[in-house]
Tab-separated table of C-alpha atoms in Angstrom:
chain	number	residue	atom	x	y	z
A	1	MET	CA	104.799	139.539	73.532
A	2	ASP	CA	101.970	139.842	70.996
A	3	GLU	CA	103.636	137.148	69.119
A	4	LEU	CA	103.417	135.601	71.918
A	5	LEU	CA	99.888	135.610	72.740
A	6	GLN	CA	98.935	135.479	68.680
A	7	ASN	CA	101.160	131.656	68.720
A	8	GLU	CA	99.260	130.796	71.897
A	9	ASN	CA	95.910	130.760	70.336
A	10	LEU	CA	97.275	129.647	66.514
A	11	LEU	CA	98.369	126.390	69.000
A	12	ILE	CA	95.527	126.032	71.016
A	13	SER	CA	93.518	125.356	68.144
A	14	TYR	CA	96.051	123.535	66.556
A	15	LEU	CA	95.840	121.314	69.698
A	16	ASP	CA	91.941	121.193	69.349
A	17	GLY	CA	92.362	119.710	65.592
A	18	GLU	CA	90.284	123.057	64.261
A	19	LEU	CA	93.071	125.109	62.449
A	20	PRO	CA	92.196	124.754	58.660
A	21	GLU	CA	94.805	121.572	57.289
A	22	ALA	CA	96.369	124.954	55.459
A	23	GLN	CA	96.959	126.712	58.270
A	24	LYS	CA	97.382	123.281	60.391
A	25	GLU	CA	100.903	122.669	57.346
A	26	ALA	CA	101.830	125.896	57.458
A	27	LEU	CA	102.182	125.606	61.440
A	28	GLU	CA	103.998	122.201	61.659
A	29	LYS	CA	106.500	123.672	59.235
A	30	ARG	CA	106.744	125.915	61.213
A	31	LEU	CA	107.147	124.009	64.116
A	32	GLN	CA	110.163	121.563	62.512
A	33	THR	CA	112.961	124.983	62.450
A	34	ASP	CA	111.258	127.001	65.548
A	35	LYS	CA	112.255	125.543	68.703
A	36	ALA	CA	110.883	127.791	71.227
A	37	LEU	CA	107.567	127.859	69.302
A	38	ARG	CA	108.046	124.100	69.791
A	39	GLU	CA	108.131	124.776	73.512
A	40	GLN	CA	105.233	126.803	73.604
A	41	LEU	CA	103.458	123.679	71.975
A	42	THR	CA	104.591	120.773	74.501
A	43	ASN	CA	103.213	123.433	77.380
A	44	LEU	CA	100.446	123.128	76.382
A	45	GLN	CA	100.605	119.981	75.079
A	46	VAL	CA	101.648	119.181	79.522
A	47	ALA	CA	98.507	121.520	80.511
A	48	THR	CA	96.214	119.682	79.004
A	49	GLN	CA	97.775	116.103	80.110
A	50	ALA	CA	97.282	117.708	84.019
A	51	ILE	CA	94.008	118.543	83.164
A	52	LYS	CA	93.732	114.710	81.701
A	53	HIS	CA	95.049	113.243	84.624
A	54	PHE	CA	93.247	114.402	87.185
A	55	GLY	CA	89.612	114.057	85.139
A	56	THR	CA	91.715	110.242	85.671
A	57	THR	CA	92.495	110.237	88.811
A	58	GLN	CA	88.699	111.637	90.028
A	59	GLN	CA	87.511	108.776	87.875
A	60	VAL	CA	89.277	106.090	89.719
A	61	ALA	CA	88.598	107.709	92.967
A	62	PHE	CA	84.531	107.381	92.487
A	63	VAL	CA	84.970	103.897	90.901
A	64	HIS	CA	87.112	103.245	93.783
A	65	ALA	CA	85.016	104.089	97.082
A	66	GLN	CA	81.944	102.056	94.427
A	67	MET	CA	83.710	98.786	93.974
A	68	MET	CA	85.279	98.614	98.115
A	69	GLN	CA	82.072	98.696	99.253
A	70	GLU	CA	81.235	96.067	96.484
A	71	LEU	CA	84.648	93.709	97.533
A	72	LYS	CA	83.864	94.205	100.893
A	73	SER	CA	80.334	93.604	101.249
A	74	LYS	CA	81.398	90.400	99.318
A	75	LYS	CA	83.876	89.677	102.195
A	76	ALA	CA	81.702	90.642	105.014
A	77	LYS	CA	78.729	88.781	104.164
A	78	VAL	CA	80.996	85.907	104.036
A	79	PHE	CA	82.308	86.648	107.366
A	80	SER	CA	78.582	87.585	108.181
A	81	ILE	CA	77.464	83.821	108.172
A	82	SER	CA	75.454	83.055	111.813
A	83	LYS	CA	77.847	80.996	114.272
A	84	THR	CA	74.817	78.330	114.188
A	85	VAL	CA	75.072	77.734	110.563
A	86	ARG	CA	78.763	77.868	110.595
A	87	TYR	CA	78.802	74.601	112.728
A	88	THR	CA	75.406	72.861	110.774
A	89	MET	CA	77.867	73.275	107.998
A	90	ALA	CA	80.979	72.265	109.583
A	91	VAL	CA	78.493	68.811	110.678
A	92	ALA	CA	77.569	68.302	107.133
A	93	ALA	CA	80.671	68.832	106.113
A	94	SER	CA	82.707	66.577	108.524
A	95	ILE	CA	80.044	64.139	107.400
A	96	LEU	CA	80.126	64.315	104.306
A	97	ILE	CA	83.875	63.939	103.984
A	98	LEU	CA	83.196	60.489	107.031
A	99	PHE	CA	81.137	59.141	104.150
A	100	ILE	CA	82.752	59.829	100.552
A	101	GLY	CA	85.729	61.230	101.808
A	102	ALA	CA	88.574	58.673	99.811
A	103	ARG	CA	86.333	58.772	96.668
A	104	VAL	CA	86.042	62.073	96.806
A	105	PHE	CA	89.548	63.143	97.336
A	106	GLU	CA	90.603	60.934	94.627
A	107	ALA	CA	88.090	62.644	92.209
A	108	LEU	CA	89.158	66.361	93.368
A	109	GLN	CA	92.341	65.248	92.444
A	110	LEU	CA	94.340	68.648	90.800
A	111	SER	CA	95.784	68.057	87.771
A	112	PRO	CA	99.404	70.200	87.148
A	113	GLN	CA	98.341	71.633	84.224
A	114	LYS	CA	95.613	73.465	86.267
A	115	LEU	CA	97.648	74.004	88.900
A	116	TYR	CA	101.005	75.631	86.087
A	117	ALA	CA	97.883	77.734	84.829
A	118	GLU	CA	96.243	79.309	87.247
A	119	SER	CA	100.043	80.151	88.890
A	120	PHE	CA	101.975	80.767	85.109
A	121	VAL	CA	102.266	84.693	85.349
A	122	ASP	CA	103.811	85.626	81.463
A	123	PHE	CA	107.084	86.979	81.265
A	124	ASN	CA	106.896	91.358	81.002
A	125	VAL	CA	109.269	91.944	78.516
A	126	SER	CA	108.346	95.231	77.962
A	127	GLY	CA	108.840	96.068	81.783
A	128	THR	CA	111.645	94.861	82.691
A	129	ARG	CA	114.172	96.183	79.449
A	130	GLY	CA	116.930	95.970	81.005
A	131	LYS	CA	119.921	99.039	79.873
A	132	GLU	CA	119.141	98.463	75.902
A	133	ALA	CA	117.326	101.273	74.337
A	134	THR	CA	115.496	99.411	71.797
A	135	ILE	CA	114.092	95.805	71.444
A	136	SER	CA	116.368	92.734	70.561
A	137	GLU	CA	114.840	90.618	68.154
A	138	ILE	CA	114.612	87.881	70.472
A	139	GLU	CA	112.116	89.765	72.654
A	140	ASN	CA	110.700	91.306	69.274
A	141	SER	CA	109.056	87.394	68.407
A	142	TYR	CA	108.619	86.333	72.476
A	143	GLN	CA	106.480	89.431	72.277
A	144	LYS	CA	105.038	88.431	69.234
A	145	LYS	CA	104.466	84.022	70.717
A	146	ASP	CA	106.271	83.295	67.530
A	147	TYR	CA	108.302	80.637	69.982
A	148	LYS	CA	109.991	79.158	66.984
A	149	ALA	CA	111.608	81.964	66.411
A	150	VAL	CA	112.805	83.015	69.687
A	151	ILE	CA	114.279	79.201	70.213
A	152	GLY	CA	115.985	79.366	66.763
A	153	ALA	CA	118.218	82.491	68.167
A	154	ILE	CA	120.122	79.387	70.331
A	155	ARG	CA	122.353	79.556	67.193
A	156	SER	CA	123.173	83.004	67.834
A	157	THR	CA	127.488	83.599	69.532
A	158	HIS	CA	126.275	85.851	72.398
A	159	LEU	CA	122.717	84.910	74.379
A	160	TYR	CA	122.274	87.154	77.524
A	161	ALA	CA	120.690	86.463	80.058
A	162	LYS	CA	117.486	87.733	79.518
A	163	ASP	CA	117.852	86.273	76.035
A	164	SER	CA	117.916	82.959	76.845
A	165	LEU	CA	114.851	83.302	79.718
A	166	LEU	CA	113.298	83.962	76.618
A	167	ILE	CA	114.049	80.585	74.891
A	168	GLY	CA	114.040	78.363	78.450
A	169	LEU	CA	109.833	80.077	78.102
A	170	SER	CA	109.701	79.464	74.841
A	171	TYR	CA	110.551	76.023	75.298
A	172	LEU	CA	108.398	76.031	78.249
A	173	GLN	CA	105.544	77.462	76.114
A	174	THR	CA	105.963	74.794	73.887
A	175	ASP	CA	106.167	71.578	76.627
A	176	HIS	CA	109.777	71.307	75.929
A	177	LEU	CA	109.890	70.728	79.048
A	178	ASP	CA	113.356	69.401	79.553
A	179	LYS	CA	115.135	71.876	77.275
A	180	ALA	CA	112.827	74.703	79.718
A	181	ILE	CA	114.805	73.383	82.742
A	182	SER	CA	118.103	73.017	81.344
A	183	PHE	CA	117.916	76.917	80.224
A	184	PHE	CA	116.496	77.909	84.003
A	185	GLN	CA	118.694	76.060	85.740
A	186	LYS	CA	121.594	77.736	84.116
A	187	LEU	CA	120.189	81.001	85.384
A	188	ALA	CA	118.600	80.040	87.912
A	189	PHE	CA	122.245	78.841	89.117
A	190	SER	CA	124.242	81.324	88.084
A	191	GLU	CA	124.680	85.356	89.052
A	192	ASN	CA	122.571	86.876	86.384
A	193	ASP	CA	120.007	89.543	86.696
A	194	PHE	CA	117.131	86.837	85.977
A	195	GLN	CA	117.767	84.908	88.157
A	196	GLN	CA	114.952	84.724	90.290
A	197	ASP	CA	112.659	85.056	87.484
A	198	ALA	CA	114.268	81.740	86.302
A	199	GLU	CA	113.843	80.703	89.517
A	200	TYR	CA	110.331	80.814	89.055
A	201	TYR	CA	109.913	79.574	86.080
A	202	LEU	CA	112.385	76.513	86.594
A	203	SER	CA	109.776	75.683	89.840
A	204	LEU	CA	106.730	75.986	87.339
A	205	SER	CA	108.588	73.219	84.449
A	206	TYR	CA	109.246	71.393	87.203
A	207	LEU	CA	105.312	70.925	87.836
A	208	LYS	CA	104.356	71.055	85.029
A	209	ASP	CA	106.744	68.114	83.914
A	210	LYS	CA	105.624	66.663	87.030
A	211	LYS	CA	109.075	66.476	89.453
A	212	TYR	CA	106.573	68.127	91.829
A	213	ASP	CA	109.134	67.397	94.711
A	214	SER	CA	112.523	69.734	93.195
A	215	ALA	CA	108.839	71.992	92.052
A	216	LEU	CA	108.213	71.823	96.405
A	217	GLN	CA	111.623	72.446	97.588
A	218	LEU	CA	112.009	75.563	94.359
A	219	MET	CA	108.331	77.220	95.317
A	220	GLN	CA	108.961	76.460	99.084
A	221	LYS	CA	112.330	78.730	98.613
A	222	ILE	CA	110.501	81.485	96.731
A	223	ALA	CA	107.717	82.155	99.168
A	224	ALA	CA	110.238	82.101	102.292
A	225	ASN	CA	112.175	84.920	100.734
A	226	PRO	CA	109.514	88.052	100.906
A	227	SER	CA	111.954	89.555	98.734
A	228	HIS	CA	111.792	87.311	96.168
A	229	LEU	CA	110.361	89.172	92.760
A	230	TYR	CA	107.946	86.001	92.598
A	231	HIS	CA	107.148	85.843	96.513
A	232	ALA	CA	103.212	86.865	95.526
A	233	GLN	CA	102.695	84.069	93.407
A	234	LEU	CA	103.534	81.570	95.402
A	235	SER	CA	100.725	81.367	97.767
A	236	GLU	CA	100.140	79.183	100.571
A	237	ASP	CA	97.620	77.727	98.695
A	238	VAL	CA	99.603	76.664	95.070
A	239	LEU	CA	102.527	75.783	97.585
A	240	ALA	CA	99.100	73.415	99.562
A	241	LYS	CA	98.071	71.839	96.368
A	242	VAL	CA	101.732	71.034	94.726
A	243	LYS	CA	102.252	69.532	98.572
A	244	LYS	CA	98.922	67.644	97.920
A	245	LEU	CA	100.453	66.736	93.789
A	246	ALA	CA	103.504	65.241	95.457
A	247	GLY	CA	102.070	63.051	98.202
A	248	LYS	CA	102.676	64.886	101.152
B	1	MET	CA	70.688	94.342	92.947
B	2	ALA	CA	73.158	92.126	91.607
B	3	GLY	CA	72.669	92.868	88.700
B	4	THR	CA	74.076	91.526	84.734
B	5	LYS	CA	78.226	92.339	85.655
B	6	GLU	CA	80.016	93.289	82.192
B	7	THR	CA	82.930	91.427	80.964
B	8	PHE	CA	86.095	92.894	78.625
B	9	SER	CA	88.597	91.172	76.613
B	10	ASP	CA	92.179	93.232	77.123
B	11	ALA	CA	91.109	94.775	73.122
B	12	GLU	CA	87.683	96.154	74.261
B	13	LEU	CA	89.325	97.364	77.297
B	14	ILE	CA	91.928	99.445	75.737
B	15	SER	CA	88.747	100.604	73.099
B	16	CYS	CA	87.223	102.134	75.753
B	17	PHE	CA	90.126	103.426	77.882
B	18	MET	CA	91.187	105.277	73.849
B	19	ASN	CA	87.862	106.414	72.760
B	20	ASN	CA	86.594	107.086	75.934
B	21	THR	CA	83.577	104.988	76.028
B	22	ARG	CA	81.855	102.926	78.486
B	23	THR	CA	84.808	103.959	81.045
B	24	ASP	CA	83.777	103.176	84.601
B	25	ALA	CA	82.027	100.046	83.477
B	26	ALA	CA	85.723	98.774	82.467
B	27	LEU	CA	86.976	100.219	85.455
B	28	ARG	CA	85.143	98.433	87.667
B	29	PHE	CA	85.771	95.179	85.823
B	30	MET	CA	89.372	95.781	85.899
B	31	TYR	CA	88.940	96.122	90.098
B	32	ARG	CA	86.692	92.651	90.293
B	33	ASP	CA	89.507	90.766	88.319
B	34	HIS	CA	92.212	91.903	89.365
B	35	PHE	CA	92.849	94.310	92.797
B	36	ASP	CA	92.569	90.877	95.007
B	37	LEU	CA	95.534	89.830	92.959
B	38	LEU	CA	97.324	93.291	93.000
B	39	SER	CA	96.432	93.770	96.821
B	40	ARG	CA	97.512	90.227	97.832
B	41	TYR	CA	101.228	90.865	96.307
B	42	VAL	CA	101.171	94.598	98.382
B	43	PHE	CA	100.041	92.604	101.719
B	44	ASN	CA	102.406	89.530	101.035
B	45	ASN	CA	105.339	92.523	101.091
B	46	SER	CA	105.001	94.554	104.160
B	47	GLY	CA	102.301	96.675	102.553
B	48	ASN	CA	98.117	96.843	105.067
B	49	GLU	CA	94.914	97.013	103.793
B	50	GLN	CA	95.101	101.016	102.990
B	51	ASP	CA	98.197	100.991	101.223
B	52	ALA	CA	96.520	97.921	98.891
B	53	GLU	CA	93.884	100.524	98.005
B	54	ASP	CA	95.938	103.063	97.484
B	55	ILE	CA	98.341	101.185	94.997
B	56	PHE	CA	95.618	99.676	93.154
B	57	GLN	CA	94.159	103.255	92.796
B	58	GLU	CA	97.640	104.597	91.340
B	59	VAL	CA	97.937	101.243	88.666
B	60	MET	CA	94.341	101.818	87.192
B	61	VAL	CA	95.434	105.862	87.125
B	62	ALA	CA	98.877	105.044	85.554
B	63	PHE	CA	97.403	102.682	82.547
B	64	ILE	CA	94.457	104.700	81.926
B	65	ASN	CA	96.907	107.646	81.316
B	66	LEU	CA	99.361	104.909	79.434
B	67	VAL	CA	96.399	103.663	77.119
B	68	LYS	CA	95.645	107.142	76.453
B	69	ALA	CA	98.623	108.472	75.737
B	70	GLY	CA	99.361	105.541	73.672
B	71	ARG	CA	102.078	104.392	75.116
B	72	PHE	CA	100.325	100.734	75.769
B	73	ARG	CA	98.930	98.836	73.334
B	74	GLY	CA	98.920	95.081	74.746
B	75	GLU	CA	102.431	93.789	73.572
B	76	SER	CA	102.206	91.912	76.761
B	77	SER	CA	98.209	91.105	78.192
B	78	ILE	CA	97.156	93.304	80.634
B	79	LYS	CA	96.841	91.619	83.965
B	80	THR	CA	100.786	90.428	83.482
B	81	PHE	CA	101.980	94.522	82.764
B	82	LEU	CA	98.888	95.799	85.733
B	83	PHE	CA	101.051	93.109	87.849
B	84	SER	CA	104.475	94.641	86.676
B	85	LEU	CA	102.674	98.155	87.109
B	86	ASN	CA	101.913	97.045	90.495
B	87	LYS	CA	105.212	95.032	91.872
B	88	ASN	CA	107.588	98.782	90.630
B	89	ILE	CA	105.291	101.260	92.394
B	90	TRP	CA	104.684	99.362	95.893
B	91	LEU	CA	108.562	98.564	95.534
B	92	ASN	CA	109.205	102.349	94.709
B	93	GLU	CA	106.604	103.168	97.644
B	94	LEU	CA	108.643	100.642	100.522
B	95	LYS	CA	112.249	102.878	98.734
B	96	ARG	CA	110.269	105.491	100.048
B	97	ARG	CA	109.106	105.089	103.455
B	98	GLY	CA	113.327	103.721	103.635
B	99	ARG	CA	112.226	99.959	104.332
B	100	ALA	CA	113.867	99.127	101.326
B	101	VAL	CA	114.710	95.190	100.575
B	102	ALA	CA	117.774	93.889	99.242
B	103	ARG	CA	116.005	93.351	96.585
B	104	GLU	CA	115.625	96.870	95.077
B	105	GLU	CA	119.568	96.817	93.916
B	106	LYS	CA	118.492	94.527	91.415
B	107	TYR	CA	115.253	96.146	90.608
B	108	GLU	CA	116.985	99.182	90.161
B	109	ARG	CA	119.358	98.299	87.520
B	110	LEU	CA	116.830	95.817	86.097
B	111	ASN	CA	114.754	100.088	85.514
B	112	ASP	CA	117.357	101.299	84.492
B	113	HIS	CA	115.818	102.910	81.581
B	114	LYS	CA	114.175	105.596	79.054
B	115	GLU	CA	110.793	104.571	79.395
B	116	LEU	CA	108.064	105.682	81.864
B	117	THR	CA	109.750	103.561	84.936
B	118	ALA	CA	107.833	103.290	88.336
B	119	ASP	CA	109.951	105.955	89.490
B	120	SER	CA	108.238	108.905	87.754
B	121	ILE	CA	104.625	107.735	88.295
B	122	MET	CA	105.887	107.853	91.928
B	123	GLU	CA	107.433	110.686	91.666
B	124	LEU	CA	103.602	111.672	90.080
B	125	ARG	CA	102.119	109.845	92.851
B	126	GLN	CA	103.421	112.436	95.312
B	127	ALA	CA	102.723	115.591	92.901
B	128	LYS	CA	99.501	114.376	92.987
B	129	ASN	CA	98.152	116.830	95.744
B	130	ASP	CA	100.135	119.784	93.808
B	131	LEU	CA	98.305	118.794	90.960
B	132	MET	CA	94.810	118.482	92.630
B	133	LYS	CA	96.202	122.197	94.527
B	134	LEU	CA	96.891	123.559	91.156
B	135	ILE	CA	93.704	122.929	89.687
B	136	ASP	CA	91.198	123.919	92.329
B	137	GLU	CA	93.555	127.513	92.355
B	138	LEU	CA	91.596	127.772	88.506
B	139	GLY	CA	88.527	127.848	89.902
B	140	GLU	CA	85.496	126.111	89.742
B	141	ALA	CA	84.240	128.071	86.028
B	142	CYS	CA	88.195	127.021	84.188
B	143	LYS	CA	88.048	123.404	86.551
B	144	LYS	CA	84.930	122.640	84.578
B	145	ILE	CA	85.213	123.814	80.566
B	146	LEU	CA	88.715	122.462	80.811
B	147	LEU	CA	87.691	118.462	82.041
B	148	LEU	CA	84.549	118.691	80.066
B	149	TYR	CA	86.345	119.837	76.771
B	150	TYR	CA	89.756	118.010	77.101
B	151	PHE	CA	88.625	115.067	79.270
B	152	GLU	CA	85.392	114.486	78.627
B	153	ASN	CA	85.507	115.166	74.754
B	154	ARG	CA	83.004	117.047	74.935
B	155	SER	CA	81.858	119.414	71.577
B	156	MET	CA	81.500	123.669	72.606
B	157	LYS	CA	77.708	123.278	71.951
B	158	GLU	CA	77.784	120.544	74.333
B	159	ILE	CA	79.427	122.761	76.548
B	160	LEU	CA	77.321	125.606	76.097
B	161	ALA	CA	74.517	123.851	76.938
B	162	THR	CA	74.954	122.990	80.705
B	163	LEU	CA	77.626	126.255	81.288
B	164	PRO	CA	76.068	129.909	81.685
B	165	TYR	CA	77.717	131.584	78.349
B	166	GLU	CA	75.694	133.522	75.376
B	167	ASN	CA	77.286	131.569	73.267
B	168	GLU	CA	80.394	128.904	71.476
B	169	GLN	CA	82.694	131.747	70.784
B	170	VAL	CA	81.821	133.450	74.407
B	171	VAL	CA	83.210	129.036	76.071
B	172	ARG	CA	85.571	128.756	73.498
B	173	ASN	CA	87.529	132.695	74.575
B	174	LYS	CA	87.204	131.413	78.425
B	175	LYS	CA	88.406	128.061	77.842
B	176	SER	CA	91.482	129.247	75.816
B	177	LYS	CA	92.179	131.651	78.713
B	178	CYS	CA	91.838	128.689	81.835
B	179	LEU	CA	94.278	126.950	79.438
B	180	LYS	CA	96.958	129.017	79.661
B	181	LYS	CA	96.762	130.045	83.492
B	182	LEU	CA	96.790	126.153	83.850
B	183	GLU	CA	99.755	126.003	81.118
B	184	MET	CA	101.657	129.027	83.673
B	185	ASN	CA	100.353	126.863	87.215
B	186	VAL	CA	102.272	123.560	85.719
B	187	SER	CA	104.916	125.343	84.292
B	188	THR	CA	106.010	126.534	87.175
B	189	ASN	CA	106.505	123.113	89.062
B	190	LYS	CA	108.812	121.596	87.583
B	191	ALA	CA	108.486	118.417	89.237
B	192	LEU	CA	105.266	118.074	88.201
B	193	TYR	CA	106.002	119.512	84.970
B	194	ARG	CA	108.717	117.316	83.867
B	195	GLN	CA	106.349	113.609	84.645
B	196	LEU	CA	103.595	114.622	82.853
B	197	LYS	CA	105.308	115.696	79.919
B	198	ASN	CA	106.438	112.096	80.390
B	199	TYR	CA	103.712	110.317	79.689
B	200	LEU	CA	103.401	112.192	75.840
B	201	HIS	CA	106.068	111.725	74.186
B	202	GLY	CA	106.003	107.247	73.957
């Protein structure tokens, strides 16, 4: 019992970084062979993690209350404009549209690049690693944004669906749109774990390549499916913009 | 009223949470920058306003803990990472509520890895109440000492200045006693213990 208590005090000092170097080294040596001591250390680490987690939760709750006030008051301001002001603004906007409508519309036309940049959410390699415990070379290169290296992996004899997706993405990132489209099409039209990812990036490839009709068709399909992984990315606003680009 | 609002790069945000500096400002920036996008995802997938707020808080807590544990070092952009966390936590919440969508099966397969998954974060979310209760049971003095030392990284000298103890050694002894008590309490809650342990070894 005494030994347990002694060990515990020693481990707390170790955790707090307060052990002299010689004692620290001796303890680390013991930890390598003493399983019970290691477990005792883990228990203490978990306890400190508990208090840190509690602190973070409290801090977030505090900032959350502040920020909800700020963010909601912003929205409220928008809605609290009086009716008269709103009508006046509506009339002013109508007059503006009547006078310079067509020209302004032309001048403000959307660019596919801008819309692409607004809609693009990069594929999270580390977040969806699949069943492999280790990160592949292709994933590693993609994370480092070394798109050339990813594309270079095409020569591999066997490519997993995820590899093909990353190659397609690398082509998309480097503006080799035909090739990106070809990779995404293969994935999007076959049964695999990354089919929905491929559909989303295929629609963005079409958009970047100014194939608006194809982009729109695919985006509408994704938007119509609430359980699609990228459903939230394609808001009505985005679809309306693509429609405009498609001249519809 | 409309004072200047600080902006942070991804690297600056990570550094703030790692080093425990300007964390409130960093958090506020993350709310301004990401709350709309992330809550839209929850809205568009059967959630309501309260769900969106709850999930965003969970995302923030998980993100900060992962950064502090050295589990997120900027391999992807913070926006991408948060989007992914938000999506996974929300899908798990739907699943928990028994309103899982067909997509879920695929999601399960995609996330079948050893990392800290949304599943474990969600379990932690469920265990949040347990944690609150457990920490409250320590009593005010213990709670304060442990928070000051382990969460705010205050020195014994600083803690002594805020609490009515005779000297640093007394504070140190009290802190050790409190930590042991907490260790014992956490060890008895297996689910909570397992989830907290998940944050440790990256």
